[in-house]
mmCIF file of C-alpha atoms in Angstrom:
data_model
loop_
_atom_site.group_PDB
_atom_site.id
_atom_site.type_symbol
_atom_site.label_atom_id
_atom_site.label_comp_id
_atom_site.label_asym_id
_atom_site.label_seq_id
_atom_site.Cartn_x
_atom_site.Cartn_y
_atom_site.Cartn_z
ATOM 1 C CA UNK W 164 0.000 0.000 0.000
ATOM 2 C CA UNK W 165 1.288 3.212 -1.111
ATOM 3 C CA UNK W 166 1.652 5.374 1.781
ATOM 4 C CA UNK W 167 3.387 9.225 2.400
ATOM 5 C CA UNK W 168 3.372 9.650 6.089
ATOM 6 C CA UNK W 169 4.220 13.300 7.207
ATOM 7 C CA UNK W 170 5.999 14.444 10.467
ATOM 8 C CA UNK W 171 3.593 16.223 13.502
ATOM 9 C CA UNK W 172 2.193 19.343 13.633
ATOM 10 C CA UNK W 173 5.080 21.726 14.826
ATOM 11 C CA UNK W 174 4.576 25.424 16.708
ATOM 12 C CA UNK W 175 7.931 27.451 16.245
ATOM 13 C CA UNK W 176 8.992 31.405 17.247
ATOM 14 C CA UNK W 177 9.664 33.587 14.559
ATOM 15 C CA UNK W 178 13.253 33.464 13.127
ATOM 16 C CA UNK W 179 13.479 29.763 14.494
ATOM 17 C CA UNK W 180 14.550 26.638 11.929
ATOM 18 C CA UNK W 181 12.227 24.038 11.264
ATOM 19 C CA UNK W 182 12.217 20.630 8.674
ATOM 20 C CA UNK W 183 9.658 18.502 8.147
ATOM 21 C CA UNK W 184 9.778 15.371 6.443
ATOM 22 C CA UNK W 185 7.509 13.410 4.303
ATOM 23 C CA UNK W 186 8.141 9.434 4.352
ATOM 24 C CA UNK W 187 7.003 7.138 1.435
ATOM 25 C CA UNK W 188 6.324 3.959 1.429
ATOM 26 C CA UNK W 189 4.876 1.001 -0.389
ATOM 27 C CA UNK W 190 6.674 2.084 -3.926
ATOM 28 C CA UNK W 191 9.863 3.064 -5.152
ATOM 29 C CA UNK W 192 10.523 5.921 -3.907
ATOM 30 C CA UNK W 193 13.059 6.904 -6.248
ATOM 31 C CA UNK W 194 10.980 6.323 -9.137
ATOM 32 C CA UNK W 195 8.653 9.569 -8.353
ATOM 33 C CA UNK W 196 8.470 13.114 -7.737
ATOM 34 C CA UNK W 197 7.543 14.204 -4.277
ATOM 35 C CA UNK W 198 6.122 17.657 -4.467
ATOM 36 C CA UNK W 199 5.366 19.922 -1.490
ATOM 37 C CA UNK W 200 2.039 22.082 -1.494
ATOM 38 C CA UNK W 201 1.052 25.109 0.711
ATOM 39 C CA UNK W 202 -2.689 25.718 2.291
ATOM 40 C CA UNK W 203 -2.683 28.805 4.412
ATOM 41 C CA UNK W 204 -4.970 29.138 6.817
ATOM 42 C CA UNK W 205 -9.157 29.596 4.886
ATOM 43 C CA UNK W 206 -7.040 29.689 1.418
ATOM 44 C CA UNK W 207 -6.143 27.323 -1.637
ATOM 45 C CA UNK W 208 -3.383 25.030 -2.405
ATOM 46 C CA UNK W 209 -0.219 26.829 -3.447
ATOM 47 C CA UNK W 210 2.321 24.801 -5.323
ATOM 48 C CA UNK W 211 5.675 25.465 -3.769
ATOM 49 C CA UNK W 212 8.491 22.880 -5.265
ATOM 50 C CA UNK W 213 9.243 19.168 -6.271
ATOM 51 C CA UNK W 214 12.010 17.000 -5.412
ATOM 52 C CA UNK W 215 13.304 13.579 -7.455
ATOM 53 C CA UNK W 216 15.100 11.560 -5.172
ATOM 54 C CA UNK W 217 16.311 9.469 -7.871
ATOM 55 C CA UNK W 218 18.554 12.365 -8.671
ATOM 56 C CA UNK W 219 17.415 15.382 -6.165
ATOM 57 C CA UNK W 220 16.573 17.332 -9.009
ATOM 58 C CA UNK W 221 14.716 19.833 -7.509
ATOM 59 C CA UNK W 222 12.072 22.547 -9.329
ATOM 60 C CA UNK W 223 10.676 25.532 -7.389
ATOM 61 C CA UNK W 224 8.257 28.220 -7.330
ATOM 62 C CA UNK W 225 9.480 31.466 -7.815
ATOM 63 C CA UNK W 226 7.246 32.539 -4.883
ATOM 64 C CA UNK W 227 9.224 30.440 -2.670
ATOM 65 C CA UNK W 228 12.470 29.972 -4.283
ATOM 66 C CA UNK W 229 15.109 31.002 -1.672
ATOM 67 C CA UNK W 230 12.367 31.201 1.416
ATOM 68 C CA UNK W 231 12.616 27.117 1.664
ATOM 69 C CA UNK W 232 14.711 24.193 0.742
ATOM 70 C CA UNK W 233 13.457 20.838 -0.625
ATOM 71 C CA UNK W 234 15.474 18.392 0.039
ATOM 72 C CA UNK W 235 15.483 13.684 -0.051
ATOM 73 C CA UNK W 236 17.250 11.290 1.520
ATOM 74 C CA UNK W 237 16.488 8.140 -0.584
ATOM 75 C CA UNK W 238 18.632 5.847 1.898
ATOM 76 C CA UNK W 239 15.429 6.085 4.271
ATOM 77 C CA UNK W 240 12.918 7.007 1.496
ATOM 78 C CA UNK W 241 12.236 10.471 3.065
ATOM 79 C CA UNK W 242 11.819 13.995 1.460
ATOM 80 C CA UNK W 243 12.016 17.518 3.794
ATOM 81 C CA UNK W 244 11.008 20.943 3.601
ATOM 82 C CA UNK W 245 12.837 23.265 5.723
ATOM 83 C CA UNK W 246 13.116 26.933 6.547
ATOM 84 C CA UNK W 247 16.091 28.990 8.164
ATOM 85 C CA UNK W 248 14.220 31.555 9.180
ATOM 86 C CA UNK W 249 10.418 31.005 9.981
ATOM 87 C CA UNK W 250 7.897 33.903 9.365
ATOM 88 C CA UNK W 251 4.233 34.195 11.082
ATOM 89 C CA UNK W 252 3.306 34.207 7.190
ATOM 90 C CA UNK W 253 4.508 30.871 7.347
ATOM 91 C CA UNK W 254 1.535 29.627 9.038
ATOM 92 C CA UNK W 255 0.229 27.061 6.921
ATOM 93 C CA UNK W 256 -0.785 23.488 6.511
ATOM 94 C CA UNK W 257 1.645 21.888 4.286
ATOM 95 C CA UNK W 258 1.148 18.996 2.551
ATOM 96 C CA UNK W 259 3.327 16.460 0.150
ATOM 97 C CA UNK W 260 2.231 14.403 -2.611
ATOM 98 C CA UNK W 261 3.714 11.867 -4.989
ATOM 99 C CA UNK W 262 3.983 12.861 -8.859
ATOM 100 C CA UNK W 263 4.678 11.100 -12.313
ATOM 101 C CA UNK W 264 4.097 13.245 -15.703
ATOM 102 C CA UNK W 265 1.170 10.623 -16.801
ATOM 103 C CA UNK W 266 -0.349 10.163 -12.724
ATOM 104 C CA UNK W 267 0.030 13.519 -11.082
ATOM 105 C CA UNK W 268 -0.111 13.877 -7.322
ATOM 106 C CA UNK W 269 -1.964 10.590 -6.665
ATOM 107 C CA UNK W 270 -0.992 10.119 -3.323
ATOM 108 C CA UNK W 271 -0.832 12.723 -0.582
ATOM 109 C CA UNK W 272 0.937 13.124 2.840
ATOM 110 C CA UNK W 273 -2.090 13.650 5.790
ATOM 111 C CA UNK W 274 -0.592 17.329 6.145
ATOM 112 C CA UNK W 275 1.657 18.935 8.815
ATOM 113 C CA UNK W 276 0.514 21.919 10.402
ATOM 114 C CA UNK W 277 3.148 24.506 11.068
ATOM 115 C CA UNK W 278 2.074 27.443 13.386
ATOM 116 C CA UNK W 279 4.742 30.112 13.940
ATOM 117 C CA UNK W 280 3.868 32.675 16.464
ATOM 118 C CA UNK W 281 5.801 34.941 19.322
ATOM 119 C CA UNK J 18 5.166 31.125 -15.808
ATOM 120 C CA UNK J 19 1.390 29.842 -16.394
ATOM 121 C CA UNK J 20 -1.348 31.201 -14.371
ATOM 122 C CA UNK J 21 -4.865 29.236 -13.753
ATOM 123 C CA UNK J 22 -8.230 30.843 -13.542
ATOM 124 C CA UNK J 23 -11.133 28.817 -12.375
ATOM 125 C CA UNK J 24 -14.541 29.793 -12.596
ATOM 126 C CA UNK J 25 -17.144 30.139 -11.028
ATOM 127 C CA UNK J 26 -15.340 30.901 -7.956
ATOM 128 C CA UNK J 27 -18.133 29.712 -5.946
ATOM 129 C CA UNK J 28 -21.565 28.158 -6.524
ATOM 130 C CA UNK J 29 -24.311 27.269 -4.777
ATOM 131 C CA UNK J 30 -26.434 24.112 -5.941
ATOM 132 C CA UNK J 31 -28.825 21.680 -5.037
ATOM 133 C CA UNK J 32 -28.437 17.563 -4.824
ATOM 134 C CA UNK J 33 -29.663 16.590 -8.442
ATOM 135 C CA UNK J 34 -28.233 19.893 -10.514
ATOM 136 C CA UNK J 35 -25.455 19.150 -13.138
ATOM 137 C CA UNK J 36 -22.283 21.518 -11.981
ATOM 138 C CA UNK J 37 -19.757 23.064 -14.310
ATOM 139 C CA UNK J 38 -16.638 24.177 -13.440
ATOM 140 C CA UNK J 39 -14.393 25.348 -15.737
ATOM 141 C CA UNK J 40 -10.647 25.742 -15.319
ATOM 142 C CA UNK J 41 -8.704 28.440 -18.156
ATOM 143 C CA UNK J 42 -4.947 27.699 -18.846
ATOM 144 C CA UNK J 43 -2.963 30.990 -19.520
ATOM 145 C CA UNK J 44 -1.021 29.136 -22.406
ATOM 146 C CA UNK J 45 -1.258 25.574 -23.765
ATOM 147 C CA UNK J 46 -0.843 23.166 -21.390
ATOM 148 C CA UNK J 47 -1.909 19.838 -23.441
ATOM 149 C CA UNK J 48 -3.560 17.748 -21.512
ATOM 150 C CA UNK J 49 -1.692 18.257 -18.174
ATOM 151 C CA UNK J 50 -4.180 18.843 -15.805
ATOM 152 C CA UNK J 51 -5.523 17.257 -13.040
ATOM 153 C CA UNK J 52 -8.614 18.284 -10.988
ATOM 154 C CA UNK J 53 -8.947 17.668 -6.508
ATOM 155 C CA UNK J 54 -11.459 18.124 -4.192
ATOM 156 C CA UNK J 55 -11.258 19.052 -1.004
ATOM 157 C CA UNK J 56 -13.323 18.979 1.835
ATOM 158 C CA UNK J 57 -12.645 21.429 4.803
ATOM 159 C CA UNK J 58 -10.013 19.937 7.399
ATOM 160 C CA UNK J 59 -9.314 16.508 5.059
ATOM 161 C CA UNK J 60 -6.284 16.034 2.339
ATOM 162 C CA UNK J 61 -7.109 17.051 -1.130
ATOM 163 C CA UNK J 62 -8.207 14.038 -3.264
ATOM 164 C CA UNK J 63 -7.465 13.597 -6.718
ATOM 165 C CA UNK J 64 -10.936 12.859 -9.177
ATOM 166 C CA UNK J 65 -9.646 13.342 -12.731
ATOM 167 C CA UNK J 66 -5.792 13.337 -14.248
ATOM 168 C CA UNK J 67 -4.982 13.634 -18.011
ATOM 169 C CA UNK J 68 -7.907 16.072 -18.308
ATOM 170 C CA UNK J 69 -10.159 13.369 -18.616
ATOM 171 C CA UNK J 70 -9.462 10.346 -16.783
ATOM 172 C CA UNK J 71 -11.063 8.917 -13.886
ATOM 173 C CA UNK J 72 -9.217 8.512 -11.038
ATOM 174 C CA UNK J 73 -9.932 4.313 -10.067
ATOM 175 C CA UNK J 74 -12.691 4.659 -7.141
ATOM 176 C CA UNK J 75 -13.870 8.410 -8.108
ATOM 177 C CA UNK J 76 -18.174 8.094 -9.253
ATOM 178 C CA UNK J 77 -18.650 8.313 -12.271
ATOM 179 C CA UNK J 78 -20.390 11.123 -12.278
ATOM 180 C CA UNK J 79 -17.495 13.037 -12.293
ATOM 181 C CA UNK J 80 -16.045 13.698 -15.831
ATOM 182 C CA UNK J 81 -13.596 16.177 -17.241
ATOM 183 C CA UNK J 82 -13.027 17.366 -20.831
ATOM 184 C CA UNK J 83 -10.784 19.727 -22.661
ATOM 185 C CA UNK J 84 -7.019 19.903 -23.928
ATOM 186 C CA UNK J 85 -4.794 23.123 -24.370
ATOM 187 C CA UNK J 86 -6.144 25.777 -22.502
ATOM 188 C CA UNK J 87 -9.714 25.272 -21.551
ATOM 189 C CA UNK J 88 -10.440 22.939 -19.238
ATOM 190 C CA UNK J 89 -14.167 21.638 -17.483
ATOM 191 C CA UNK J 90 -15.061 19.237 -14.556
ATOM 192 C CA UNK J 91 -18.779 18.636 -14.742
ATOM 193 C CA UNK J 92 -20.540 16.598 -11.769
ATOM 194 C CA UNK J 93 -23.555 15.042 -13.312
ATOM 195 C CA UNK J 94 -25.866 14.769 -10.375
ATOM 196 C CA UNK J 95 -24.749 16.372 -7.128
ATOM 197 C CA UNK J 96 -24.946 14.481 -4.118
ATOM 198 C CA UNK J 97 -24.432 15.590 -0.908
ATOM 199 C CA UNK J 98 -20.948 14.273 -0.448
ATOM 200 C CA UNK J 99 -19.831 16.295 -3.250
ATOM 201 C CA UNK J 100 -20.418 19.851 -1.279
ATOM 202 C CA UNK J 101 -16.243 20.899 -1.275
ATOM 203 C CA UNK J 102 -13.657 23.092 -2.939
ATOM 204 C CA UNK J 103 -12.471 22.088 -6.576
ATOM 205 C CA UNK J 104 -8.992 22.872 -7.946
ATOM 206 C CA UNK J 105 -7.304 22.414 -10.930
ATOM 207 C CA UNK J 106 -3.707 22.130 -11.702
ATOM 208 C CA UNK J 107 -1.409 22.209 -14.616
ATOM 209 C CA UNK J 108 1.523 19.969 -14.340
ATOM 210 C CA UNK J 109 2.866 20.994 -18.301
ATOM 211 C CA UNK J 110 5.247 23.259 -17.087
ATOM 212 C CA UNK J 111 7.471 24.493 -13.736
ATOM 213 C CA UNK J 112 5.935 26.135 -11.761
ATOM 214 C CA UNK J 113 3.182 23.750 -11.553
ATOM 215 C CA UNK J 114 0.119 26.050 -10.662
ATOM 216 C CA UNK J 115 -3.020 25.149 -8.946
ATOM 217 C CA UNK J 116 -6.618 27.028 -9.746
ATOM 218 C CA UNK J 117 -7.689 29.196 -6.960
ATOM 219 C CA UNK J 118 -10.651 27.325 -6.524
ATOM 220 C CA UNK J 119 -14.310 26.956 -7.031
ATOM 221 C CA UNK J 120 -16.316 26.339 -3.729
ATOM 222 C CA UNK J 121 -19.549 24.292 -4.157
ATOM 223 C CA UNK J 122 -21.852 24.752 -1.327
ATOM 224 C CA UNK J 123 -25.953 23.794 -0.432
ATOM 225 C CA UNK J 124 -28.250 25.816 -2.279
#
């Protein structure tokens, strides 16, 4: 069974680190895309990067290129999504999600909830 | 980069009515789109990838039609588990974008 099981809701300060991690299991997790998607709090889903741990060829959005890292560690079948410097604009659910050009996001994490507040 | 438009941006129906929504590409995207609902506090759930297939499990009355740069998810005959937010999203080209949304809600 194809499963992407995401780390636990964190609460952080501003200007504090934080990575979450997204761990797949049940396929080969080399052989997909693991993408990372935004919801902020009452808004949509806001596409922020993708990751192939095959090769950690990694695409981002310009909206968040340089504000996060995507990173994989295909030893332990695991992709993160980290921050140096957290924002309260940060505040978001943030979800991962498998991807392949002909099945696109077929399988999602259950979400971590990041809440960063002074 | 492309940009998504959805429309209507929210609707209000009964269980029964035929719903449209209709997703607009800013450039060709082929047929790289996939439409997700989501339901409030759950994980988005993919219904239709390729533009027009069925995701294995989804009702079939879902469907979705189009190629290039218009793009339509049509829900036969609403039924109460369908009341959620729709989004599309282009996977053609990086950035992948997501549709802001169309929010079907009770009539």
């Amino acid at each position: 069974e194809v499963q992407l099981v995401q780390s636990g809701a964190e609460v952080k300060k501003p200007g504090e680190s934080l990575k979450i991690s997204c761990k797949g299991s049940g396929y080969s997790f080399t052989s997909y895309w693991i993408g990372w998607v935004r919801q902020m709090p009452g808004k949509g889903l806001e596409w922020m990067g993708i990751i192939y741990p095959g090769d950690s060829d990694t695409r981002y959005s310009p909206s968040f290129q340089g504000q996060v890292t995507i990173s994989a560690d295909k030893s332990i079948s695991t992709a993160y999504l980290q921050w140096s410097s957290l924002k309260a604009s940060d505040t978001a659910m943030y979800y991962c999600a498998r991807h392949k050009t002909m099945d696109p996001y077929d399988y999602w994490g259950q979400g971590t909830l990041v809440t960063v507040s002074s | 980069d492309i940009q998504m438009t959805q429309s209507p941006s929210a609707m209000s129906a009964s269980v029964g009515d035929r719903v449209t929504i209709t997703c607009r590409a800013s450039q060709g995207i082929s047929n790289y789109l996939a439409w997700f609902q989501q339901k409030p506090g759950k994980v988005p759930k993919r219904l239709i990838y390729a533009a027009s297939s069925l995701q294995s499990g989804v009702p079939s009355r879902f469907s979705g039609s189009g190629s290039g740069t218009e793009f339509t998810l049509t829900i036969s005959s609403l039924q109460p588990e369908d009341f959620a937010t729709y989004y599309c999203l282009q996977h053609n080209s990086y950035p992948f974008t997501f549709g802001p949304g169309t929010k079907v809600d009770i009539k």
